[in-house]
PDB file of C-alpha atoms and ligand atoms in Angstrom:
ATOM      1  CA  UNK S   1     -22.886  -8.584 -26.578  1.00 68.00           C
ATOM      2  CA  UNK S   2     -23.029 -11.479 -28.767  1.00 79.00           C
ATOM      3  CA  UNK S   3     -24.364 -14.831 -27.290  1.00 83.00           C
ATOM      4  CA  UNK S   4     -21.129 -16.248 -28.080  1.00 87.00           C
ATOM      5  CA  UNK S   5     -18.813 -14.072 -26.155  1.00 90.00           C
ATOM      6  CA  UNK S   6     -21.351 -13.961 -23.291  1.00 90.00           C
ATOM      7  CA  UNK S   7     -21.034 -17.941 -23.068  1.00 92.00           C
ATOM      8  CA  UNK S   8     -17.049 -17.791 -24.021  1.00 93.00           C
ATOM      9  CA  UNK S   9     -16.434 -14.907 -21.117  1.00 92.00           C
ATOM     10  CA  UNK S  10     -18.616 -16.521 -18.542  1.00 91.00           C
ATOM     11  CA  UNK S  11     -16.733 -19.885 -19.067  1.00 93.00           C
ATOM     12  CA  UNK S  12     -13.216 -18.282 -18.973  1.00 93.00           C
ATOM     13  CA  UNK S  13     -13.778 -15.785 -15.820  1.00 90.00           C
ATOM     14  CA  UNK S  14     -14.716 -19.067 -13.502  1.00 90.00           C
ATOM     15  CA  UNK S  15     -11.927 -21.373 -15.056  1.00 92.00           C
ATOM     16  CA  UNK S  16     -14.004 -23.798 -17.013  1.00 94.00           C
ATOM     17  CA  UNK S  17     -12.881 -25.371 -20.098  1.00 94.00           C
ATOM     18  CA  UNK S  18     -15.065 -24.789 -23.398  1.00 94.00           C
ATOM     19  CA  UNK S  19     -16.605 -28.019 -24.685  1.00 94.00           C
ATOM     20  CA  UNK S  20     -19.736 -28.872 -26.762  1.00 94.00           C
ATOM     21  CA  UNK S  21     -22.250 -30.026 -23.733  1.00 96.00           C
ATOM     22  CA  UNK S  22     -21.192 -26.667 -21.216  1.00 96.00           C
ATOM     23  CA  UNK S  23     -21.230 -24.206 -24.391  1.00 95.00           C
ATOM     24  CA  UNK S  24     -25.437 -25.919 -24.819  1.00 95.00           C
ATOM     25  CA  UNK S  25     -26.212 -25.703 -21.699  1.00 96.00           C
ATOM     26  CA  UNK S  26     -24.710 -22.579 -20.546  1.00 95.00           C
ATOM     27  CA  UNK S  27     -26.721 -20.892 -23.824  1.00 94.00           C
ATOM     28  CA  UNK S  28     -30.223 -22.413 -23.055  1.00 95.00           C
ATOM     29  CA  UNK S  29     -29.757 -21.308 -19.669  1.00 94.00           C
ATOM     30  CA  UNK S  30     -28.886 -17.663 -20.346  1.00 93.00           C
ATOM     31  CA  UNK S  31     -31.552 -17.587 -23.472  1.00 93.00           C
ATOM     32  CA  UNK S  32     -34.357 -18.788 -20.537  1.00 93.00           C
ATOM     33  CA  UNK S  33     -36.392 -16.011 -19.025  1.00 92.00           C
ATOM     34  CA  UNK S  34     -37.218 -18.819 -16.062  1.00 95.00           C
ATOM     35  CA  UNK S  35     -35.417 -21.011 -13.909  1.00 95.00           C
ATOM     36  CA  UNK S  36     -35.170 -24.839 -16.088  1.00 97.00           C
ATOM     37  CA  UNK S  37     -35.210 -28.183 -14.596  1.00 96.00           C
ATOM     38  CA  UNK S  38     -32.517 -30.723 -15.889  1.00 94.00           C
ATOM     39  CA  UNK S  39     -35.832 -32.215 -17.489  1.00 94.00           C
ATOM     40  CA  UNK S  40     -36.790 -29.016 -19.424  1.00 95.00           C
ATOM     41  CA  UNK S  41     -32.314 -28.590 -20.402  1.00 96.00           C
ATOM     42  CA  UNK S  42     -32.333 -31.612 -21.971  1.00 95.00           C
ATOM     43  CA  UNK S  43     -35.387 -30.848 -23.947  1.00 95.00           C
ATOM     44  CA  UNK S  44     -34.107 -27.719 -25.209  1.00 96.00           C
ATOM     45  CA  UNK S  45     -30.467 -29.638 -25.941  1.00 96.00           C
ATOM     46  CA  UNK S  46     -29.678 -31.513 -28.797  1.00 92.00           C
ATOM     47  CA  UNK S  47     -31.395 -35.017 -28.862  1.00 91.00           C
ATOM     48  CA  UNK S  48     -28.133 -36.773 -28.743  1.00 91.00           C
ATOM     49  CA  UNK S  49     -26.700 -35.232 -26.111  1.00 93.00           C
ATOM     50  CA  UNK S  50     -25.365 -37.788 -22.943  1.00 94.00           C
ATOM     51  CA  UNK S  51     -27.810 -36.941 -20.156  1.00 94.00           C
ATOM     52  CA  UNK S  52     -24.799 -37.810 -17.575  1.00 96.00           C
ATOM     53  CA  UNK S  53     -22.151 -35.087 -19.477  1.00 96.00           C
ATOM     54  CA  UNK S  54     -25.365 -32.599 -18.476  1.00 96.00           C
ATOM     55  CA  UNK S  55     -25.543 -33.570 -15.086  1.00 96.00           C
ATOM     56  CA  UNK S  56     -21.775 -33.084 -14.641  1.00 96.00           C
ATOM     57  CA  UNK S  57     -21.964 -29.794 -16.292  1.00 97.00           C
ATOM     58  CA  UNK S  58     -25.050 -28.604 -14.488  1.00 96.00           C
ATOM     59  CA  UNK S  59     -22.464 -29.684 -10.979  1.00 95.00           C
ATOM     60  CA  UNK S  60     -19.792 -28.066 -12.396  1.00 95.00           C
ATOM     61  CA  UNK S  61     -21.871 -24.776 -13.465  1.00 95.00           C
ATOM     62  CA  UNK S  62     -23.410 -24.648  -9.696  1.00 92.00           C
ATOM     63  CA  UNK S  63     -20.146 -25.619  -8.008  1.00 91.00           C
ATOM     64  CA  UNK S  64     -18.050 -22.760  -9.715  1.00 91.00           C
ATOM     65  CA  UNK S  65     -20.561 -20.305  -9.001  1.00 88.00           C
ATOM     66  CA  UNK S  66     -22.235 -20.126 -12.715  1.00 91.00           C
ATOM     67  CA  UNK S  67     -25.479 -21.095 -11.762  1.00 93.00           C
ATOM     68  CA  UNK S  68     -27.494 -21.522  -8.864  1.00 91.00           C
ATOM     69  CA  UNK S  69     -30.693 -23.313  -7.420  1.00 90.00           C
ATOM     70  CA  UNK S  70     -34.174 -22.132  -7.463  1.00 91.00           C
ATOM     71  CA  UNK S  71     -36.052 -24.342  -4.907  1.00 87.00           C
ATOM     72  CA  UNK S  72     -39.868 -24.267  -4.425  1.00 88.00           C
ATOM     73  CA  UNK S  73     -42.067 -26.908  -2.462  1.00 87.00           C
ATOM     74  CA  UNK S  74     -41.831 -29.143  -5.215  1.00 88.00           C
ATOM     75  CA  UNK S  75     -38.910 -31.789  -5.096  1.00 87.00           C
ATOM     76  CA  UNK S  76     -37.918 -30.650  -8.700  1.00 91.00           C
ATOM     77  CA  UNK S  77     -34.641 -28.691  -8.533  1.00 92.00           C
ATOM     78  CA  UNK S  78     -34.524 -25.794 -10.636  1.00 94.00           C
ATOM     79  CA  UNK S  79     -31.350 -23.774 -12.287  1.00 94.00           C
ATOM     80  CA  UNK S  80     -30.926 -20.284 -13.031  1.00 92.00           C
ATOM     81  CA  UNK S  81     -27.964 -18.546 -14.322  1.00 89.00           C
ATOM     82  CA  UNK S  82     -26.707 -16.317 -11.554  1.00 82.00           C
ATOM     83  CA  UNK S  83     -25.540 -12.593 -11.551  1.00 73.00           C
ATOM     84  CA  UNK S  84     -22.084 -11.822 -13.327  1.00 67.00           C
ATOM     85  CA  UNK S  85     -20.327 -11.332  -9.788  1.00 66.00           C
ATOM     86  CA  UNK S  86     -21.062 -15.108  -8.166  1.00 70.00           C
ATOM     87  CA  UNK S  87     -18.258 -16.868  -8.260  1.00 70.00           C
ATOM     88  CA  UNK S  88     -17.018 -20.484  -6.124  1.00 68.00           C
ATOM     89  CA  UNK S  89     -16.253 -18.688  -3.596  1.00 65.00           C
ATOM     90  CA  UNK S  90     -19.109 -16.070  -3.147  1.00 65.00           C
ATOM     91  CA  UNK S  91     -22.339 -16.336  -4.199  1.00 66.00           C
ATOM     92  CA  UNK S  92     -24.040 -13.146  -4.364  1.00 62.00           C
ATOM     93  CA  UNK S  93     -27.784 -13.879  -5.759  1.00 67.00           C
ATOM     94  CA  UNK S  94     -29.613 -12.248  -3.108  1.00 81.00           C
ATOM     95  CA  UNK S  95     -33.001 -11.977  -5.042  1.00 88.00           C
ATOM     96  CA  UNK S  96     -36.376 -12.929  -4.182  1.00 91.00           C
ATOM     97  CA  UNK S  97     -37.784 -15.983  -6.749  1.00 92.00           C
ATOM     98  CA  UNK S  98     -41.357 -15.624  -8.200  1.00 95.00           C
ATOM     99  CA  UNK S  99     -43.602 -18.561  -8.943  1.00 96.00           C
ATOM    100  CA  UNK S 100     -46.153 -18.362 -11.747  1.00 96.00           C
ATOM    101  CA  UNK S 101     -49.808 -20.325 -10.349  1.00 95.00           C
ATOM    102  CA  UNK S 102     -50.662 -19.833 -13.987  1.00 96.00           C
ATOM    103  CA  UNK S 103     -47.831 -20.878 -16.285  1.00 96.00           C
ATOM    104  CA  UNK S 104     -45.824 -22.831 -13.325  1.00 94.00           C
ATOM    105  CA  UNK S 105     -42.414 -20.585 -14.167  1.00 95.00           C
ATOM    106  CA  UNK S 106     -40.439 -19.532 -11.333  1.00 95.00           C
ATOM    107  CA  UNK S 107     -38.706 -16.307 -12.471  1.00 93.00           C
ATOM    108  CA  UNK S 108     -35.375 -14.903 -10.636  1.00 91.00           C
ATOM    109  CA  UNK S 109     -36.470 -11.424  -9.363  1.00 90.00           C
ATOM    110  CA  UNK S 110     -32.761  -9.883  -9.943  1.00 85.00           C
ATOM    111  CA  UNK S 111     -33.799  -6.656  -9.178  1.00 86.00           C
ATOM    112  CA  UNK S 112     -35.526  -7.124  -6.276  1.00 90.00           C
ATOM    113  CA  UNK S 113     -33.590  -7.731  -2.718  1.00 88.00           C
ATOM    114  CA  UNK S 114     -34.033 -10.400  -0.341  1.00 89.00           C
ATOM    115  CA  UNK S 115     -35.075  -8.415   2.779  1.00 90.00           C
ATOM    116  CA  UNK S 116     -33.011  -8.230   5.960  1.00 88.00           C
ATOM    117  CA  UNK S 117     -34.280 -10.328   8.844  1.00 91.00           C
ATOM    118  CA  UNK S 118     -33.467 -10.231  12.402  1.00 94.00           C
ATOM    119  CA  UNK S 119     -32.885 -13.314  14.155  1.00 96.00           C
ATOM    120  CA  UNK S 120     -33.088 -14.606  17.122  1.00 97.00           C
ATOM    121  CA  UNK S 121     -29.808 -14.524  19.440  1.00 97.00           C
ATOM    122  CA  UNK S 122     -27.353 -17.500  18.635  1.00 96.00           C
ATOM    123  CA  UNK S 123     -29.799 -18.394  15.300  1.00 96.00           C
ATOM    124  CA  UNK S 124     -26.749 -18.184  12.420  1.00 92.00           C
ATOM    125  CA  UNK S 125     -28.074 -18.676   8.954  1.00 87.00           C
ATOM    126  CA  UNK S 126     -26.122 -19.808   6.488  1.00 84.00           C
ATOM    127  CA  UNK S 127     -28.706 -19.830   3.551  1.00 81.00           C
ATOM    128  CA  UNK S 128     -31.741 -18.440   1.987  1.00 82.00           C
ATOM    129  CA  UNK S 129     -34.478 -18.482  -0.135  1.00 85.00           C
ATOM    130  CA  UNK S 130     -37.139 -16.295  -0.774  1.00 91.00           C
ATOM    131  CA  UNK S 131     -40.226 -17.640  -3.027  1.00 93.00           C
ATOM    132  CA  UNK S 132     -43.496 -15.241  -3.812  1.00 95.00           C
ATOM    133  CA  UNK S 133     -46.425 -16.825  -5.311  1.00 96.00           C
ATOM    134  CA  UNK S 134     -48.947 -15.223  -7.989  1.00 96.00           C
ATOM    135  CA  UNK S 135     -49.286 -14.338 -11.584  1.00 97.00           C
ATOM    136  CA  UNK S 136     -46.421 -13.331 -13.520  1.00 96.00           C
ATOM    137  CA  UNK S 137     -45.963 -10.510 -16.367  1.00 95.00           C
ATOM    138  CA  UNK S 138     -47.047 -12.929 -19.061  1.00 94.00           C
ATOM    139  CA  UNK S 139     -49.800 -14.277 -17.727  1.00 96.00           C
ATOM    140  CA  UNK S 140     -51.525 -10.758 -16.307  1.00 94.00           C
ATOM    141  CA  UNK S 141     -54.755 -10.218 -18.620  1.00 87.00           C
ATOM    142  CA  UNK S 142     -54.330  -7.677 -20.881  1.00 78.00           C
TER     143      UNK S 142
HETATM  144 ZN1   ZN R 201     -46.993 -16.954 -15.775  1.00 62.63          ZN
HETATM  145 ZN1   ZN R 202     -32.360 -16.690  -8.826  1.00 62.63          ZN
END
């Protein structure tokens, strides 16, 4: 499928309407192999484009279920685009993230499972994240 109708779809199914900054960002996002800071969107966006509009969309994208965070011990909040199912309602990225040591990219394993863990009685979680650390495809010597 086209870029376009990927980006025109995605905005439709969750409700959102179709203007200039969400159309850029919602393309960078699904062109990205890695999870992108708002720091590393705006570089990839258009030089004019209003850094609060991108904020609001990058809200918007995560509130509606479009996107979703990729957290690692730095403080620098990542995005990633999430699988075609997530919605506001249900969020159903439950994939383990991969940090690069070499090229610093934190990847969204999609087809790899968070594992099931057993709590302890009356522990209730309510979120999770799953980070591995090492090299990634790219950076493997050939
Ligand atoms: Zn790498
Ligand atoms: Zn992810």
């Amino acid at each position: 499928m086209l870029a376009a109708d990927r980006i025109a779809q995605t905005l439709s199914r969750h409700g959102l309407r179709h203007t200039p900054v969400r159309w850029a960002v919602l393309l960078v996002m699904m062109e990205s192999n890695f999870a992108l800071s708002i720091g590393d969107i705006e570089q990839l966006l258009p030089p004019d484009t209003d850094r609060i509009t991108v904020y609001r969309t990058l809200k918007s994208f995560e509130e509606s279920g479009l996107i979703h965070r990729v957290i690692d011990a730095s403080d620098i909040i990542r995005y990633a685009t999430c699988s075609i199912e997530c919605s506001a309602q249900a969020h159903f990225d439950n994939h383990v993230h991969f940090k690069c040591t070499c090229c610093q990219h934190i990847y969204c394993l999609n087809q790899v499972a968070i594992p099931v863990v057993t709590l302890p009685d009356k522990f209730e979680a309510v979120s999770r994240d799953y980070l591995l650390a090492g090299v990634c495809r790219e950076c493997q010597p050939t």
